[in-house]
Amino acid sequence: MERSEFLTAARAICGPAAVLSEPADMARFLTDWRGMFHGAALAVLRPASTAEVSGLMRLCHDQGIAVVPQGGNTGLAAGATPDESGHQVVLSLERMTAVREVDPRAMLVIAEAGVVLQHLREVVDDAGRLLPIAIASEGSATVGGVVSTNAGGSNVLRYGMTRDLVLGLEVVLPDGAILDGLRRLRKDNAGLDWKHLFIGTEGALGVVTAAVLRLVPRPSTRAVAFLRVAGLSAATDLLDMANTRLGETLTAFEVMAPFALKLVGTHFPVRPPGDPESWAVLIEVASSLPGVSDAFMEFVEAALAEGLVSDGTLAASEAQSNELWSIRERITEAEARAGASLKHDISLPVDAMARSLREIETALLALDPRLRVNLFGHLGDGNLHLNVLLAPESPRADITTLIHDRVARAGGSISAEHGLGQYRLADYVRLAPDAETDIARRVKRALDPDGGLNPGKALPM
């Protein structure tokens, strides 16, 4: 089938306006959020319903055309960017924007893949519930992308990854078949729980078109503190104390190295409170029950008395809580303003984290003394972002190899929450046990034997 014939067939399925084929119209779909990867496409297809997704997938399958699913295009591993051949199509789910149902009594919401996360959280909040997926890109990230990448964020410590909040999925397979698993059940051990095949595999096995997401009670009380500690080891000790004294009310436990905070102060009109040479911890607790604020105050006082915390600021209002959070949330943008960098999304056993990161930083500076390490992230669940600001002609490949090799040797992961995409797939194949990569290939070949769905991303073929 010639290109013109394919475009005509695609337009017959989802309408002329939903098929983009001019370079200017397609441009925003062909570059990843970080601007590191650039592709080309035969067309960008924008279906508005599951039936249209099914028809387009069947068309592409029959014609041997590879499909790259795309949500909000906010991923950090280029998992939604086509290659440079111009022979692939981008399947954008951005027009599938229906919130099909909100059920506050059953504590669930059903939303289509193109619903923006922030909008969905607002809809759920209006119903008196909380969707506890909190990521920096929530203003543009969509439900399909969040599910397909198993998004993490700052609330994983309490509520788990996205996988832990998915009750059911609707998925279109590579050949166009529709799997309707929009079940509302908390417990269902009848057969294979197949939804997990499509959570976190970045659209390489099927296209998520809708999801049933579990909700939680909306906390009525929230308390936030910005505390200064001597270093990462002290922060780890503080985390242990917080887990013991604050228990299930502990919602977030973020850590920021001094350099990360200096970046924010340099590039924004913000002055992080406390000693600028100390590490900082941002802690949040929340509960639907009274008394959490008093318990939090007692915890901070105890941490100060025991010397784990040198000084700190407790938010006195919701506005101040948001201001303290804005310091953490601006680190990535401040880093971007500072120059070129390499991002590494790692997780390590908490008890080995401080030692492993010291060793990694020492090795990086031995490789190139001009490098600057920007370290911050979700200490509460063992996930830190180890980003490296580069000097001219810094050895990029050597830097990433060094970090990934040492993380793997320490029993960690080279992708804690951002996914493999095309950015980390080769290192995953190189470092993961053979049995692990073999089973990934077997699953991929079973569901996508032609390799036409998001090839070269997330899973080895």
XYZ file of C-alpha atoms in Angstrom, residues 13-452:
440
model
C -11.290 5.160 10.278
C -10.814 8.254 12.432
C -11.649 11.228 10.214
C -9.513 13.511 8.028
C -8.615 15.962 10.794
C -7.268 13.158 12.985
C -4.562 12.097 10.533
C -1.591 14.459 10.404
C 0.889 14.064 7.575
C 2.469 17.485 7.034
C 5.871 18.036 8.725
C 4.754 21.209 10.520
C 1.680 19.483 11.933
C 3.644 16.445 13.096
C 6.636 18.268 14.567
C 5.525 18.386 18.226
C 4.981 14.615 18.262
C 8.441 13.733 16.929
C 10.749 14.993 19.695
C 10.965 13.784 23.268
C 10.301 16.165 26.158
C 14.008 16.651 26.877
C 14.867 17.362 23.248
C 17.452 14.578 23.147
C 15.766 12.312 20.599
C 14.276 13.354 17.277
C 12.370 11.139 14.876
C 10.321 11.158 11.718
C 6.930 9.625 10.996
C 4.792 8.418 8.137
C 1.851 10.060 9.931
C 0.476 10.983 13.323
C -2.834 9.253 14.041
C -5.162 10.778 16.658
C -8.099 8.449 17.361
C -10.967 9.588 19.583
C -12.337 6.206 20.658
C -11.264 2.676 21.461
C -12.965 1.471 18.285
C -10.866 3.892 16.246
C -7.680 2.747 18.008
C -8.633 -0.827 17.157
C -9.248 -0.008 13.490
C -5.979 1.882 13.146
C -3.993 -0.852 14.872
C -5.525 -3.458 12.568
C -4.689 -1.339 9.536
C -1.067 -0.873 10.608
C -0.734 -4.550 11.514
C -2.030 -5.656 8.123
C 0.299 -3.262 6.312
C 3.383 -4.050 8.434
C 3.666 -0.481 9.704
C 5.197 -0.009 13.152
C 3.208 1.985 15.710
C 4.615 4.237 18.449
C 1.948 5.010 21.099
C 2.146 8.442 22.688
C 0.405 10.048 25.651
C 1.359 13.487 26.950
C 4.911 13.071 25.599
C 6.408 13.963 28.973
C 8.501 10.815 29.433
C 12.183 10.982 30.302
C 13.368 7.907 28.396
C 12.161 8.732 24.854
C 9.768 5.809 24.905
C 7.202 7.678 22.788
C 9.511 9.032 20.066
C 9.619 7.315 16.644
C 12.865 6.437 14.927
C 14.337 8.485 12.074
C 13.227 6.191 9.251
C 9.919 7.936 8.565
C 8.258 4.529 8.229
C 6.599 4.448 11.663
C 3.361 6.108 12.738
C 2.758 7.897 16.026
C -0.519 6.904 17.679
C -1.460 9.834 19.906
C -4.192 9.200 22.483
C -4.614 12.908 23.282
C -8.197 13.053 21.925
C -9.467 10.276 24.217
C -10.358 12.596 27.084
C -13.493 11.200 28.688
C -13.709 10.634 32.427
C -16.196 7.805 32.103
C -17.110 7.458 35.751
C -16.218 8.704 39.223
C -17.527 6.534 42.050
C -16.552 7.968 45.450
C -18.395 5.200 47.324
C -16.539 2.445 45.506
C -13.366 4.577 45.656
C -12.557 4.402 41.946
C -12.457 6.404 38.731
C -12.589 5.226 35.126
C -10.762 7.470 32.673
C -9.638 7.281 29.067
C -5.996 7.326 28.085
C -5.854 10.965 27.004
C -7.176 12.472 30.240
C -4.555 14.804 31.716
C -3.542 13.688 35.192
C -3.989 17.098 36.822
C -7.517 17.369 35.453
C -8.367 13.904 36.708
C -7.010 14.693 40.169
C -9.183 17.824 40.243
C -12.284 15.869 39.196
C -11.610 13.286 41.889
C -10.954 15.994 44.473
C -14.341 17.552 43.684
C -15.860 14.169 44.539
C -14.143 14.210 47.949
C -11.459 11.644 47.142
C -7.756 11.606 46.261
C -5.971 10.075 43.281
C -2.512 9.788 44.878
C -0.326 9.883 41.763
C 1.804 13.006 42.217
C 4.386 13.693 39.510
C 5.970 16.930 38.337
C 4.492 16.585 34.841
C 0.897 16.154 35.998
C -0.194 19.186 33.989
C 0.565 17.401 30.726
C 1.019 13.702 31.538
C -1.973 11.566 30.575
C -3.583 8.496 32.099
C -2.407 6.182 29.323
C 1.176 7.327 29.645
C 1.109 7.199 33.427
C -0.133 3.601 33.356
C 2.132 2.524 30.500
C 5.225 3.850 32.280
C 4.119 2.791 35.786
C 4.748 6.347 36.943
C 6.135 6.925 40.415
C 6.428 10.370 42.003
C 6.555 11.800 45.476
C 3.733 9.737 47.033
C 5.088 6.256 46.272
C 6.309 5.923 49.853
C 2.715 5.778 51.083
C 0.568 4.726 48.135
C 2.900 2.761 45.868
C 3.578 3.064 42.157
C 0.817 3.479 39.587
C 0.669 -0.314 39.301
C -0.644 -0.455 42.859
C -3.561 1.804 41.948
C -4.757 0.095 38.750
C -7.841 -2.095 39.182
C -8.540 -2.721 35.520
C -7.537 -1.795 31.975
C -8.915 -1.568 28.483
C -6.173 -2.422 25.986
C -5.886 -2.727 22.219
C -3.458 -5.427 21.081
C -1.079 -5.111 18.111
C -3.544 -6.829 15.753
C -6.423 -4.561 16.791
C -8.119 -6.964 19.215
C -9.690 -5.222 22.230
C -9.147 -6.526 25.757
C -11.934 -5.162 27.959
C -10.778 -5.539 31.536
C -12.370 -2.449 33.093
C -13.210 -4.378 36.237
C -14.173 -2.577 39.421
C -13.039 -5.358 41.758
C -10.386 -5.091 44.459
C -10.022 -8.884 44.605
C -10.072 -11.137 41.532
C -7.936 -14.279 41.419
C -9.838 -15.840 38.526
C -7.142 -16.589 35.971
C -4.236 -14.537 34.693
C -4.143 -10.962 35.976
C -3.122 -9.802 32.513
C -3.333 -6.066 33.185
C 0.165 -6.170 34.682
C 1.606 -7.078 31.289
C 0.676 -3.613 30.056
C 1.613 -1.537 33.114
C 5.170 -0.258 32.841
C 5.926 -1.802 29.441
C 5.614 1.544 27.644
C 3.170 0.465 24.958
C 5.417 -2.303 23.669
C 2.782 -5.016 24.228
C -0.516 -3.158 23.773
C -2.113 0.275 23.770
C -3.871 1.290 26.989
C -7.086 3.112 26.053
C -8.753 3.377 29.487
C -8.091 2.498 33.115
C -9.923 1.899 36.368
C -7.887 3.596 39.088
C -8.223 3.098 42.812
C -8.873 6.184 44.921
C -8.086 6.842 48.576
C -9.668 9.045 51.249
C -8.780 12.693 50.848
C -6.700 13.763 53.848
C -8.172 16.600 55.857
C -4.881 17.511 57.536
C -1.480 18.007 55.926
C 1.812 19.039 57.491
C 5.078 19.827 55.710
C 8.585 20.504 57.006
C 11.850 21.515 55.315
C 14.659 20.194 57.509
C 18.443 20.461 57.273
C 20.636 17.432 57.928
C 24.366 16.760 57.875
C 24.312 14.400 54.919
C 22.692 11.444 53.224
C 23.481 9.069 56.095
C 21.757 11.414 58.540
C 18.795 11.665 56.174
C 18.570 7.874 56.109
C 18.572 7.777 59.915
C 15.857 10.425 59.929
C 13.788 8.321 57.523
C 14.001 5.372 59.894
C 12.832 7.573 62.745
C 9.993 8.980 60.629
C 8.788 5.522 59.670
C 8.760 4.496 63.323
C 7.081 7.587 64.758
C 4.816 8.717 61.914
C 3.860 5.375 60.413
C 1.208 5.348 57.708
C 0.743 9.132 57.835
C 4.167 9.605 56.176
C 3.315 10.622 52.619
C 6.599 11.947 51.200
C 10.247 11.987 52.196
C 12.384 13.891 49.679
C 16.100 14.597 49.910
C 18.121 17.355 48.204
C 21.887 17.774 48.138
C 23.354 21.264 48.692
C 24.226 21.648 45.006
C 20.631 20.975 43.973
C 19.421 23.719 46.299
C 22.077 26.130 45.068
C 20.842 25.577 41.525
C 17.316 26.557 42.572
C 18.558 29.654 44.386
C 20.663 30.668 41.380
C 17.989 30.325 38.717
C 14.854 31.270 40.652
C 14.014 34.098 43.085
C 13.918 31.561 45.901
C 16.137 31.136 48.928
C 15.860 27.657 50.443
C 15.739 28.053 54.236
C 18.609 26.966 56.463
C 22.338 26.401 56.109
C 23.157 26.369 52.362
C 25.975 23.864 52.920
C 23.680 21.266 54.471
C 21.499 18.657 52.832
C 17.760 19.162 53.055
C 14.856 16.825 53.631
C 11.279 17.693 52.704
C 8.780 15.655 54.703
C 5.024 15.557 54.362
C 2.450 13.795 56.491
C -1.286 13.670 55.860
C -4.294 12.060 57.474
C -8.073 12.100 57.595
C -7.880 11.923 61.376
C -7.063 14.707 63.865
C -3.767 14.847 65.714
C -1.317 14.390 62.843
C 0.018 17.961 63.110
C 0.818 17.525 66.798
C 2.501 14.176 66.161
C 4.548 15.738 63.371
C 5.663 18.604 65.603
C 6.725 16.111 68.271
C 8.690 14.151 65.660
C 10.574 17.264 64.477
C 11.346 18.282 68.060
C 12.670 14.795 68.808
C 14.835 14.818 65.666
C 16.304 18.164 66.704
C 16.922 16.919 70.259
C 18.710 13.811 68.982
C 20.888 15.826 66.604
C 19.547 14.295 63.403
C 18.283 17.700 62.272
C 20.289 20.927 62.586
C 17.445 23.341 61.820
C 14.242 23.473 59.864
C 11.047 25.172 58.834
C 7.553 23.873 59.507
C 4.922 25.195 57.130
C 2.409 27.368 58.946
C -0.145 27.397 56.124
C -1.134 25.638 52.922
C 0.535 28.414 50.952
C 3.817 27.910 52.808
C 3.577 24.148 52.289
C 3.303 24.775 48.566
C 6.246 27.179 48.675
C 8.438 24.567 50.354
C 7.379 21.963 47.790
C 8.155 24.405 44.976
C 11.833 24.314 45.989
C 11.927 20.576 45.348
C 9.863 20.805 42.174
C 12.083 23.486 40.612
C 15.296 21.481 40.779
C 14.888 19.875 37.357
C 14.125 23.174 35.628
C 16.988 24.902 37.437
C 19.299 22.163 36.216
C 18.085 22.666 32.650
C 18.877 26.386 32.909
C 22.368 25.580 34.168
C 23.387 23.726 31.018
C 23.632 20.285 29.484
C 23.221 17.290 31.766
C 22.802 13.539 31.820
C 19.930 12.190 33.894
C 20.065 8.905 35.784
C 16.980 7.563 37.535
C 18.338 5.024 39.982
C 17.194 3.081 43.000
C 19.406 1.487 45.617
C 18.883 -0.377 48.865
C 18.460 2.412 51.410
C 21.108 1.030 53.767
C 23.687 0.975 50.931
C 22.730 4.275 49.356
C 25.093 6.728 51.055
C 28.163 4.543 50.545
C 27.314 3.682 46.930
C 26.669 7.294 45.963
C 29.945 8.474 47.539
C 31.795 5.871 45.496
C 29.988 6.866 42.308
C 30.700 10.579 42.784
C 34.383 9.886 43.495
C 34.620 7.806 40.322
C 32.873 10.466 38.248
C 35.245 13.205 39.374
C 38.193 10.934 38.628
C 36.780 10.505 35.120
C 36.300 14.247 34.615
C 36.938 16.723 37.472
C 34.750 19.325 35.747
C 31.571 17.315 36.284
C 28.977 18.492 38.810
C 26.634 15.978 40.410
C 23.058 17.057 41.064
C 21.495 14.636 43.526
C 17.900 14.720 44.742
C 14.819 12.573 44.892
C 12.568 10.188 46.738
C 14.706 8.805 49.543
C 11.626 7.358 51.214
C 11.300 4.685 48.521
C 15.009 4.376 47.670
C 14.852 6.323 44.397
C 17.222 9.205 43.693
C 17.890 11.212 40.550
C 21.624 11.264 39.989
C 22.057 13.901 37.295
C 25.423 15.018 36.003
C 25.990 18.524 34.671
C 28.473 18.308 31.843
C 31.488 20.286 30.782
C 32.367 20.699 27.093
C 33.393 17.356 25.611
C 32.621 15.393 28.766
C 32.557 11.645 27.965
C 28.782 11.132 28.014
C 28.726 7.419 27.268
C 31.438 6.688 29.830
C 29.557 8.643 32.512
C 26.325 6.707 32.064
C 28.129 3.374 31.823
C 30.041 4.098 35.026
C 26.881 4.977 36.932
C 24.775 2.108 35.635
C 27.506 -0.473 36.204
C 28.027 0.582 39.803
C 24.309 0.765 40.537
C 23.811 -2.732 39.158
C 26.713 -4.095 41.221
C 25.167 -2.561 44.360
C 21.899 -4.401 43.744
C 20.042 -1.353 42.469
C 18.037 -0.473 39.378
C 19.063 1.775 36.482
C 15.439 2.860 36.036
C 13.480 3.357 39.218
C 10.484 5.208 37.773
C 11.259 6.788 34.393
C 11.225 3.590 32.329
C 13.721 2.202 29.854
C 12.370 3.695 26.628
C 15.106 3.819 24.044
C 17.385 5.751 26.402
C 18.205 2.875 28.761
C 17.194 -0.271 26.876
C 20.706 -1.229 25.751
C 22.125 -0.954 29.271
C 19.224 -2.986 30.653
C 19.949 -5.771 28.172
C 23.651 -5.568 29.023
C 23.242 -5.622 32.796
C 20.121 -7.670 33.529
C 20.396 -11.432 34.123
C 20.023 -13.489 30.940
C 16.966 -15.279 32.309
C 15.263 -11.932 32.893
C 15.882 -10.576 29.399
C 14.925 -13.947 27.922
C 11.494 -13.942 29.536
C 10.982 -10.318 28.414
C 11.716 -11.380 24.822
C 9.385 -14.353 25.073
C 6.501 -12.206 26.289
C 7.158 -9.609 23.575
C 7.218 -12.238 20.843
C 4.077 -13.895 22.154
C 1.984 -10.718 22.098
C 3.726 -8.851 19.275
C 5.379 -11.487 17.079
C 5.968 -9.044 14.219
C 7.611 -6.511 16.549
C 5.474 -3.709 15.176
